[in-house]
Short mmCIF file of C-alpha atoms in Angstrom, two decimals:
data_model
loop_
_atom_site.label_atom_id
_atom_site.label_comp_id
_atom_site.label_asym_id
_atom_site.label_seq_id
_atom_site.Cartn_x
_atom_site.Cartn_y
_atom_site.Cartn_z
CA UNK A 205 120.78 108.66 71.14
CA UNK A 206 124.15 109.69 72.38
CA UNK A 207 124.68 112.59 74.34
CA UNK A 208 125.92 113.95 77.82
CA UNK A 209 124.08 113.90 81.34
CA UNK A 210 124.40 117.02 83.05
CA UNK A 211 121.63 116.22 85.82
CA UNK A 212 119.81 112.60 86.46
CA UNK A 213 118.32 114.16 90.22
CA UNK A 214 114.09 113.17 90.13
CA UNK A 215 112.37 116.51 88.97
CA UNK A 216 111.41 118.79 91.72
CA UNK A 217 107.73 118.23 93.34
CA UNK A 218 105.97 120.04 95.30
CA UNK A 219 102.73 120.50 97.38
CA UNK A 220 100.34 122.82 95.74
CA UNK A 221 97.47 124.19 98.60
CA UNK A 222 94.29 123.95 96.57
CA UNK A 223 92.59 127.41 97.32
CA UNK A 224 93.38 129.78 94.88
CA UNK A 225 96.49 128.78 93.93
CA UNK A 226 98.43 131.29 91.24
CA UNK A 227 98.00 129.89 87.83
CA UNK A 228 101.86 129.31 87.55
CA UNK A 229 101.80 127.34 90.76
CA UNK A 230 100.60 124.15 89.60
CA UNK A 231 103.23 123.73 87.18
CA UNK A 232 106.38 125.52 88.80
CA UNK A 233 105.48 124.77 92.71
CA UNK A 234 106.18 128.47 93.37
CA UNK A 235 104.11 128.61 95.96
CA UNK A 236 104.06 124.88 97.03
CA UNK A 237 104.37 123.23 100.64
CA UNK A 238 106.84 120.36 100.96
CA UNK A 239 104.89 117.60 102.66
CA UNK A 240 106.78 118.39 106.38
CA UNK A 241 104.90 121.93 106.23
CA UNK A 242 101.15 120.33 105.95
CA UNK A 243 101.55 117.62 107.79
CA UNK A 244 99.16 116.70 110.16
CA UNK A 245 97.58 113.74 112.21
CA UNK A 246 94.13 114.28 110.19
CA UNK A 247 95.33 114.01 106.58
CA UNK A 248 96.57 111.02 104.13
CA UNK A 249 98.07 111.74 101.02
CA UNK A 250 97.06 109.64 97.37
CA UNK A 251 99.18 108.82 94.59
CA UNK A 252 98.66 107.27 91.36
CA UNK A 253 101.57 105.79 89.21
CA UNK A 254 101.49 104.21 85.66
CA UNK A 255 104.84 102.51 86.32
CA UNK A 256 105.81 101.62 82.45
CA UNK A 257 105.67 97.80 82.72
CA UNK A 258 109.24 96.42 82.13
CA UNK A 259 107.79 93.92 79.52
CA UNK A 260 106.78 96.84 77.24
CA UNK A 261 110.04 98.75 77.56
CA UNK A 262 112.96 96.01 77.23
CA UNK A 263 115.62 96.04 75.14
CA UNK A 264 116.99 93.24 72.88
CA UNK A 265 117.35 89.70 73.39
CA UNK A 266 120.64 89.40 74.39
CA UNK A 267 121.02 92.10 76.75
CA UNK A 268 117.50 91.24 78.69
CA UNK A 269 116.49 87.17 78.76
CA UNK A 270 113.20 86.59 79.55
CA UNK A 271 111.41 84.23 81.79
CA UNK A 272 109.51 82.61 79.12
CA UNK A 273 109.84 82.20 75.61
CA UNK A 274 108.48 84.90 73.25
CA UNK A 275 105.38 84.08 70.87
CA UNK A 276 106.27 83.83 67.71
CA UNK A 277 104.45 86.99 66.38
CA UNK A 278 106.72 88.62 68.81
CA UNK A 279 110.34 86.96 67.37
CA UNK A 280 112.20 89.30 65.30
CA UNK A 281 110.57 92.32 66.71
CA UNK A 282 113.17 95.63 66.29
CA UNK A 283 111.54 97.65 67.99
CA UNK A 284 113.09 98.04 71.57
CA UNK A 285 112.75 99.89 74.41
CA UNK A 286 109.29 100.48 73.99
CA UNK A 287 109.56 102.21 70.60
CA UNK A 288 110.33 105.87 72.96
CA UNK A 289 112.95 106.76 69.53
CA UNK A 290 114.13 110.20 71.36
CA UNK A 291 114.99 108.57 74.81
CA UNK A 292 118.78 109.06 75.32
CA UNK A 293 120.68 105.99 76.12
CA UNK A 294 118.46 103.44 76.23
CA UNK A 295 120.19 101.18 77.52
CA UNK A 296 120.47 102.59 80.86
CA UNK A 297 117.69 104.28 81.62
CA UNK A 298 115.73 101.64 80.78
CA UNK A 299 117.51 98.95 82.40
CA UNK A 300 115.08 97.60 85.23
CA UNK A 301 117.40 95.35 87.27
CA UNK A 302 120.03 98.23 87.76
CA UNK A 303 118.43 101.27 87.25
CA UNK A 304 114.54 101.52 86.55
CA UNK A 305 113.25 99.39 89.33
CA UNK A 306 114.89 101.96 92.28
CA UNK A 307 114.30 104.77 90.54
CA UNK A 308 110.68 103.64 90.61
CA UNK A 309 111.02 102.83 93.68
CA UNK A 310 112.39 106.22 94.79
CA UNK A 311 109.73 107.89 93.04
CA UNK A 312 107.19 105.88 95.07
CA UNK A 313 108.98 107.04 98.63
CA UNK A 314 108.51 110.54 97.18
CA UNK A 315 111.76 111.08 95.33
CA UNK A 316 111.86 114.91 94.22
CA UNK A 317 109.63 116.07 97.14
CA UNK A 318 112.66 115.61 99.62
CA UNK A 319 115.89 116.45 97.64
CA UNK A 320 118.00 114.33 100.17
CA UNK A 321 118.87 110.90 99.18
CA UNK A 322 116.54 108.40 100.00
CA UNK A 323 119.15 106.50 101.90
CA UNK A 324 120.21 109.76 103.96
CA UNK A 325 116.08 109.99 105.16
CA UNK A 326 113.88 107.95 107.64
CA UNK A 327 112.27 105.68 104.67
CA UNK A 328 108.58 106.27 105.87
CA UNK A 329 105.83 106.46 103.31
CA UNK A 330 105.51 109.66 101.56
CA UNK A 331 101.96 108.31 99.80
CA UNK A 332 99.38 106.43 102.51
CA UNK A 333 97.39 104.98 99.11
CA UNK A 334 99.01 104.12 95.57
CA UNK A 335 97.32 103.09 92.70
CA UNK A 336 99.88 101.48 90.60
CA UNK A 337 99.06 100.20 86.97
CA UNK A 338 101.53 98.64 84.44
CA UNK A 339 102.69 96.24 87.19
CA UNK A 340 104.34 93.34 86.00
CA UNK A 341 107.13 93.02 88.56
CA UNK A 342 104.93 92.79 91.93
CA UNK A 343 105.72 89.68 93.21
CA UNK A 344 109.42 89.65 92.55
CA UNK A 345 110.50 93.32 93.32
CA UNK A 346 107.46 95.67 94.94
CA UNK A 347 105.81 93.04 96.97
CA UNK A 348 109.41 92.40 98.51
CA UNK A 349 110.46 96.03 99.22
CA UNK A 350 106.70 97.50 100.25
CA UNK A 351 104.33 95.28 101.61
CA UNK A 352 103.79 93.41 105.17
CA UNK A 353 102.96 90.15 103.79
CA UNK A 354 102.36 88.56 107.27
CA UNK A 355 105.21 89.68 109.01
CA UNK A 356 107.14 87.80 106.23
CA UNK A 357 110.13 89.87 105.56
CA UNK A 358 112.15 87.86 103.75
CA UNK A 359 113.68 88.76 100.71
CA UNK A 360 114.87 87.47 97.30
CA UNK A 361 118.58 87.08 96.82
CA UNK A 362 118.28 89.86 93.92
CA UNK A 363 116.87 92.16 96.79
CA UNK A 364 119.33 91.38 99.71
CA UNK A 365 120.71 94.52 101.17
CA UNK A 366 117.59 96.64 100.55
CA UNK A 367 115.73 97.88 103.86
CA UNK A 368 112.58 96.29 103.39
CA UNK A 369 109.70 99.40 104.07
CA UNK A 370 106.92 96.75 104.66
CA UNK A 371 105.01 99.69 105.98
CA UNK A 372 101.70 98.90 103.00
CA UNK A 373 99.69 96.29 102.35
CA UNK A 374 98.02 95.70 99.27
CA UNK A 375 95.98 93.73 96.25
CA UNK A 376 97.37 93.08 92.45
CA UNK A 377 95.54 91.87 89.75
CA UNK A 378 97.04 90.85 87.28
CA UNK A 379 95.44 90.75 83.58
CA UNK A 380 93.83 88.04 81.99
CA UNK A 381 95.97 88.31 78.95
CA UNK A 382 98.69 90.69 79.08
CA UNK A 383 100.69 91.56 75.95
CA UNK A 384 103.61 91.71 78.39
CA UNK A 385 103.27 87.59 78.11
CA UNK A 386 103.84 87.28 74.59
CA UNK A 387 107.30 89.55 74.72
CA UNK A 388 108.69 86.60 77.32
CA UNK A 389 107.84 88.67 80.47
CA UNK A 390 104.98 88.18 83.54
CA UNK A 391 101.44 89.85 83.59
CA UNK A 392 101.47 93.32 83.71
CA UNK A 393 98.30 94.65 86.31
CA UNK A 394 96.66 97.22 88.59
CA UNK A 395 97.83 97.25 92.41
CA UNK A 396 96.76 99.02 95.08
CA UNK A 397 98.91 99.79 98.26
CA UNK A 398 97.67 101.32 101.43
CA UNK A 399 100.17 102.09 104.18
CA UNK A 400 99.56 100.09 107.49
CA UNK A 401 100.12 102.77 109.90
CA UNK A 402 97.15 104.67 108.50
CA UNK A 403 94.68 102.20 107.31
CA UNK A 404 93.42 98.93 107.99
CA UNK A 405 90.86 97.10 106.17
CA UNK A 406 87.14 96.24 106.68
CA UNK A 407 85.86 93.31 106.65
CA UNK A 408 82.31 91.84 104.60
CA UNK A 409 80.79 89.86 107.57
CA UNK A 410 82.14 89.47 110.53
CA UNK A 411 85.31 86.61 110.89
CA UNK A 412 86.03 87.12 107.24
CA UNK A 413 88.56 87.86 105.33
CA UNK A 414 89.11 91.53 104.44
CA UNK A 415 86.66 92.47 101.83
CA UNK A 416 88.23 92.99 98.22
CA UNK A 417 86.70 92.88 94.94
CA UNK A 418 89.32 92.70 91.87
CA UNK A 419 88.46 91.19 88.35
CA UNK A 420 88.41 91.95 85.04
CA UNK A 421 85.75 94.39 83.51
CA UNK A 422 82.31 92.58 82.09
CA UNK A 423 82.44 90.91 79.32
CA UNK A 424 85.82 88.97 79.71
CA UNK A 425 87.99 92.15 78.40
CA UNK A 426 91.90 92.45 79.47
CA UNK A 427 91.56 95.63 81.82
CA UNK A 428 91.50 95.10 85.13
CA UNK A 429 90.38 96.68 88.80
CA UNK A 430 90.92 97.02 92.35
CA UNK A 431 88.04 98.24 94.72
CA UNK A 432 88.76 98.02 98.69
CA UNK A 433 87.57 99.49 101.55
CA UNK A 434 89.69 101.03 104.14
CA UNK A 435 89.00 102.18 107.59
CA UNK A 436 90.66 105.22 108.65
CA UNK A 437 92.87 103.97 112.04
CA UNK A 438 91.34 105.57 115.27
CA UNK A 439 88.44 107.04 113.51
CA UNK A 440 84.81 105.85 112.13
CA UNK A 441 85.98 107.43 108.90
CA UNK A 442 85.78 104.72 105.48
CA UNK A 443 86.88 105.13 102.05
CA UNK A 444 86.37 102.92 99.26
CA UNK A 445 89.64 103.02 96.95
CA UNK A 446 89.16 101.79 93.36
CA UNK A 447 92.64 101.71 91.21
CA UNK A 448 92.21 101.00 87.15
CA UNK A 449 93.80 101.04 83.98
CA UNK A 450 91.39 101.41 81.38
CA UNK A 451 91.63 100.40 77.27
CA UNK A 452 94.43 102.03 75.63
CA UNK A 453 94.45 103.23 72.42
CA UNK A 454 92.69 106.28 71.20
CA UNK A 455 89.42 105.76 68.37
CA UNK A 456 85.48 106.59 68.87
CA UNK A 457 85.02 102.76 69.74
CA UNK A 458 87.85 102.34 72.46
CA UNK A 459 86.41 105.09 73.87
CA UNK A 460 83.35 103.60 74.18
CA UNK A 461 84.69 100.61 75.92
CA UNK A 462 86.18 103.18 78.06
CA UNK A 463 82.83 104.69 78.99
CA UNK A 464 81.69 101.16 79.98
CA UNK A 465 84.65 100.67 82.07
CA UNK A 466 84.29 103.55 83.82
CA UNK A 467 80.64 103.39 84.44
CA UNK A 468 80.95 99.75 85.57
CA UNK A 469 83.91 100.58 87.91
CA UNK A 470 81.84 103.83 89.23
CA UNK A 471 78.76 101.51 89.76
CA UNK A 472 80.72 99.27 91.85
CA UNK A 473 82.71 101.56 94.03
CA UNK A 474 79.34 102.79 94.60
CA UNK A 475 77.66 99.39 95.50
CA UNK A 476 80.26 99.17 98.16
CA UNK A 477 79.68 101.96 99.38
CA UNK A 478 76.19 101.64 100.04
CA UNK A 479 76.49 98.03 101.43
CA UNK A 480 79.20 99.70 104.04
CA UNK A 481 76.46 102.35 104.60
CA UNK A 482 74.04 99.50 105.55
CA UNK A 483 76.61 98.10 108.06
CA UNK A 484 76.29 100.88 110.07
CA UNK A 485 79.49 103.40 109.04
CA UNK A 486 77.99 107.13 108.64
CA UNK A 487 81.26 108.75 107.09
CA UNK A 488 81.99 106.73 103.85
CA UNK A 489 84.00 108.62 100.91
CA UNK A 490 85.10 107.32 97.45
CA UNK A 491 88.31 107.55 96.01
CA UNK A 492 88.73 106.40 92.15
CA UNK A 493 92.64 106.43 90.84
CA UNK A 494 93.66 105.32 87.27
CA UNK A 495 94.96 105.49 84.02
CA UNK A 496 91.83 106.13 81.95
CA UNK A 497 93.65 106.41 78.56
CA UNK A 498 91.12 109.29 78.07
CA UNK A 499 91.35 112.95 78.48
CA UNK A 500 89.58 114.95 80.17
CA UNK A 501 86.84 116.45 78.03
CA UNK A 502 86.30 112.36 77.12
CA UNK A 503 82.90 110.10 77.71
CA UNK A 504 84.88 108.26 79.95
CA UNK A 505 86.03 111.04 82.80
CA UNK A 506 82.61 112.49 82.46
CA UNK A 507 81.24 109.72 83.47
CA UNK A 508 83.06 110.03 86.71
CA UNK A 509 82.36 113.41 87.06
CA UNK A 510 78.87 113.77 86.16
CA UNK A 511 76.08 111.33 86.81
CA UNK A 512 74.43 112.46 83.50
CA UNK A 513 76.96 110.74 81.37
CA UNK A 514 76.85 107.44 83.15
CA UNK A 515 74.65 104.76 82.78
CA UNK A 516 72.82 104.66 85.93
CA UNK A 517 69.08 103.85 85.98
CA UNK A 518 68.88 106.11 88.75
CA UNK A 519 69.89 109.29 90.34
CA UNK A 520 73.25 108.54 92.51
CA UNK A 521 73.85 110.48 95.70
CA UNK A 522 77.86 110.30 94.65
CA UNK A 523 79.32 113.64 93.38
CA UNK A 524 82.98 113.29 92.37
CA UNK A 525 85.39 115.92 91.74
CA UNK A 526 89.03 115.95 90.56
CA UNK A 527 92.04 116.36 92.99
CA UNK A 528 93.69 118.70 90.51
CA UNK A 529 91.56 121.51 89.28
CA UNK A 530 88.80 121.52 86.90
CA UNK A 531 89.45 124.39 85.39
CA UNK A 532 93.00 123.57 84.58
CA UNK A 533 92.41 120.08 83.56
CA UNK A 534 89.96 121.60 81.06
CA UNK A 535 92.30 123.69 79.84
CA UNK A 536 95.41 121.92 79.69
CA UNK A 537 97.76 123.74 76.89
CA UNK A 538 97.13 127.19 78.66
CA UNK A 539 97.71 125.88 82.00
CA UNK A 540 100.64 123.30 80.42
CA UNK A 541 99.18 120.39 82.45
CA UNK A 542 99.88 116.88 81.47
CA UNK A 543 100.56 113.47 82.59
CA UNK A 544 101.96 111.64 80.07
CA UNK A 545 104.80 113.06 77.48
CA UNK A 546 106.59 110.76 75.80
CA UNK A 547 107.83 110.44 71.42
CA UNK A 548 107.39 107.30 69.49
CA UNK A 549 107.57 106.69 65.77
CA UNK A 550 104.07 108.47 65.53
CA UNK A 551 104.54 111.18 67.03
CA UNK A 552 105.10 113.17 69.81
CA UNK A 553 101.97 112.04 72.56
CA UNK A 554 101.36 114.75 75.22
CA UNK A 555 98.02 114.37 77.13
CA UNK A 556 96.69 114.10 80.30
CA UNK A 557 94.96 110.57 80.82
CA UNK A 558 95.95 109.74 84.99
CA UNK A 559 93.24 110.87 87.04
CA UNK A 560 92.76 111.22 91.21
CA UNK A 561 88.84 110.94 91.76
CA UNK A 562 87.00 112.02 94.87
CA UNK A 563 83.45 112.12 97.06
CA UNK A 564 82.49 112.37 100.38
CA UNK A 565 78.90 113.69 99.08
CA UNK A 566 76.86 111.08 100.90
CA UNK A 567 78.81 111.42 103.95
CA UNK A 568 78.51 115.19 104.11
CA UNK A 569 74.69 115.16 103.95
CA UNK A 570 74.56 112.13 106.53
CA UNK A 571 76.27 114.17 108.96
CA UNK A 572 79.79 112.84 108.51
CA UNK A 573 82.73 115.11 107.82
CA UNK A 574 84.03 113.29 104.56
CA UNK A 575 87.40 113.79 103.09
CA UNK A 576 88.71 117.28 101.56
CA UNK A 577 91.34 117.42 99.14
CA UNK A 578 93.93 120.31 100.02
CA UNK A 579 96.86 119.53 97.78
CA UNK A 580 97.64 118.29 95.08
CA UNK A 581 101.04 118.01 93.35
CA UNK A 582 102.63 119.98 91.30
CA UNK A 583 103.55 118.81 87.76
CA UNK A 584 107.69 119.72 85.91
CA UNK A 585 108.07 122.45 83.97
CA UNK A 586 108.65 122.19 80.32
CA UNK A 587 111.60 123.99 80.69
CA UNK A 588 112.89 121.37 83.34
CA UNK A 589 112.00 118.15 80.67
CA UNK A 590 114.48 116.64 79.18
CA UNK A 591 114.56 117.01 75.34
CA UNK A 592 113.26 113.07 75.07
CA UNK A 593 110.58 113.90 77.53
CA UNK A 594 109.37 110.49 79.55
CA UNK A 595 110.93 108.16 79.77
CA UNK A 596 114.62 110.03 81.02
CA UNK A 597 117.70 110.02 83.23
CA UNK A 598 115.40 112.43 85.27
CA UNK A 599 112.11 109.84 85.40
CA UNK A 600 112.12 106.16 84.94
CA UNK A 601 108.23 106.06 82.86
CA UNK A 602 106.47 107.45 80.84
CA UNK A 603 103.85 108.69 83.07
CA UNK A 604 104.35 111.04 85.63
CA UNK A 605 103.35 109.64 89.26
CA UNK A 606 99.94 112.63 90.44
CA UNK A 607 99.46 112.93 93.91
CA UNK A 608 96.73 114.59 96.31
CA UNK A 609 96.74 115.49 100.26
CA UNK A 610 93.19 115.19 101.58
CA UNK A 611 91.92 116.43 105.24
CA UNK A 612 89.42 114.50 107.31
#
């Protein structure tokens, strides 16, 4: 649609302090701490980011060529720019090389917490762990501008001029068979950044190669995880960090793939857990990040949260709890919470599916301090949202990027 841009700054973000915050708060950051007001040497802060893979969201043929060919269920397709029908212009705020891919970018370095330019900052990590899903540009833009690939720090020529953060390090996995691949582009997938300064990674046995696990979920389906533990720097403190993006598509049966999914990737942060528990460490947490495609009254977040709906054979010492509160994800008209908002030729979709998981149970009964979530961040206004909603001038996909600051 045509129209005029009066404002194309990132909406406003801010720190929300977890006890008791005002019931307007976690919408309107009226109350909220920028990020330089809570710092503090014994906190790291989580974000999770459905990034709106650029093979979902082209445009047509001859404005966009592709890396491979399209299959031919794909040729002829009209329907561009990921079908979002009330996103104004298109064209441009949907074109990845020269727009989407920095404002992405700039929402990963915490674009609309710090008002400033990026360029006018110190470009230091705002988030210490991302979970990243609809990734299909890793290799050729992310990977380049993020991550410490071995002290390599060279760039691609598309890239030159760009001051390479390689401050993370990280794991993607792509999926087995990503629809991206049949619209001409790459695999879309899950990654999982954690910034070097704060973390460093453990190890199965000793001499080995740091441990990861990242696959597909049983049963050779498409969705994909990451599961890694991380050692706190200069503490005995570890966390195990699983990043997902479960099925899509809402019905009783996708939701009961879902369920699966979610048990399985529960089971297995667990598992990891308990093996790192046998190795000695005392203080072992859990984070789980991801877009779950469900909401949160769904079989598939209740499985996270209570042990009841999952399909354990036995009780697990695990409790998880949500970095944004319970109460107000339970409630999320009166409370105006969502994560995803975004028109297509079905409808308007407004839900909230992206999720920030967290335990230190085990570590809190074992003696160990365990993590403590003490912010979380706070989520536009309506009356800040464009009229097309996500994706805009103001936000570059269609989900927004959730955050949490935790203590240790």
């Amino acid at each position: 649609r045509e129209g005029t841009v009066s404002d194309i700054r990132l909406y406003p973000r801010y720190w929300i302090e977890t006890s008791s915050p005002k019931e307007s708060d976690i919408v309107s950051g009226n109350d909220g701490m920028h990020s330089e007001e809570c710092d503090s040497k014994s906190s790291f802060t989580v974000a999770q980011f459905n990034t709106l893979a650029r093979g979902l969201s082209s445009g047509p043929d001859y404005l966009c060529f592709t890396p491979f060919p399209k299959d031919d269920s794909r040729k002829g397709n009209t329907e561009y720019y990921g079908g979002f029908i009330e996103c104004q212009n298109p064209e441009v705020v949907l074109d990845y090389d020269r727009v989407r891919k920095w404002r992405l970018l700039h929402v990963l370095l915490g674009g609309g917490l710090h008002m400033e330019e990026v360029e006018k900052r110190d470009l230091k990590p705002e988030f210490d762990i991302i979970a990243m899903e609809e990734v299909d540009q890793f290799n050729s833009f992310f990977r380049q501008v993020l991550l410490n690939d071995n002290g390599d720090k060279e760039q691609s020529s598309e890239n030159k001029g760009v001051e390479s953060l390689n401050r993370y390090c990280g794991v993607f996995e792509p999926k087995p068979n990503s629809p991206c691949v049949s619209f001409g582009w790459y695999s879309d997938g899950v990654a999982l950044l954690w910034n070097l300064d704060k973390f460093q990674t453990i190890s199965k046995t000793p001499n080995s190669d740091p441990w990861v696990e990242s696959d597909s979920f049983e049963g050779g389906q498409n969705q994909v995880y990451v599961i890694v533990p991380l050692q706190i720097k200069d503490t005995q403190k570890c966390i195990v960090v699983a990043a997902t993006h479960l099925k899509a598509k809402k019905s009783q049966a996708n939701e009961q793939i879902r369920k699966g999914q979610a048990s399985e990737l529960r089971y297995r942060a667990e598992k990891m857990a308990a093996s790192l528990k046998e190795q000695g460490w005392k203080d072992v947490s859990i984070l789980i990040a991801g877009d779950f495609n469900s909401e949160p009254s769904s079989a598939a977040v209740r499985c996270i949260l209570s042990e009841e709906e999952c399909n354990s054979e036995k009780e697990t010492p695990w409790k998880f709890q949500s970095a944004y509160p319970p109460h107000k994800m339970g409630q999320p008209q009166q409370y105006n919470l969502y994560t995803t908002w975004k028109t297509r030729k079905s409808g308007m979709t407004r839900r909230i599916i992206d999720y920030i998981f967290y335990s230190s149970h085990q570590a809190e009964e074992k003696g160990g301090d365990g993590i403590h979530c003490s912010h979380y961040l706070s989520i536009p206004k309506d009356s800040e949202v464009e009229p097309g909603h996500f994706p805009g001038f103001r936000y570059p996909s269609d989900h927004l990027l959730i955050a949490a600051k935790f203590q240790y």
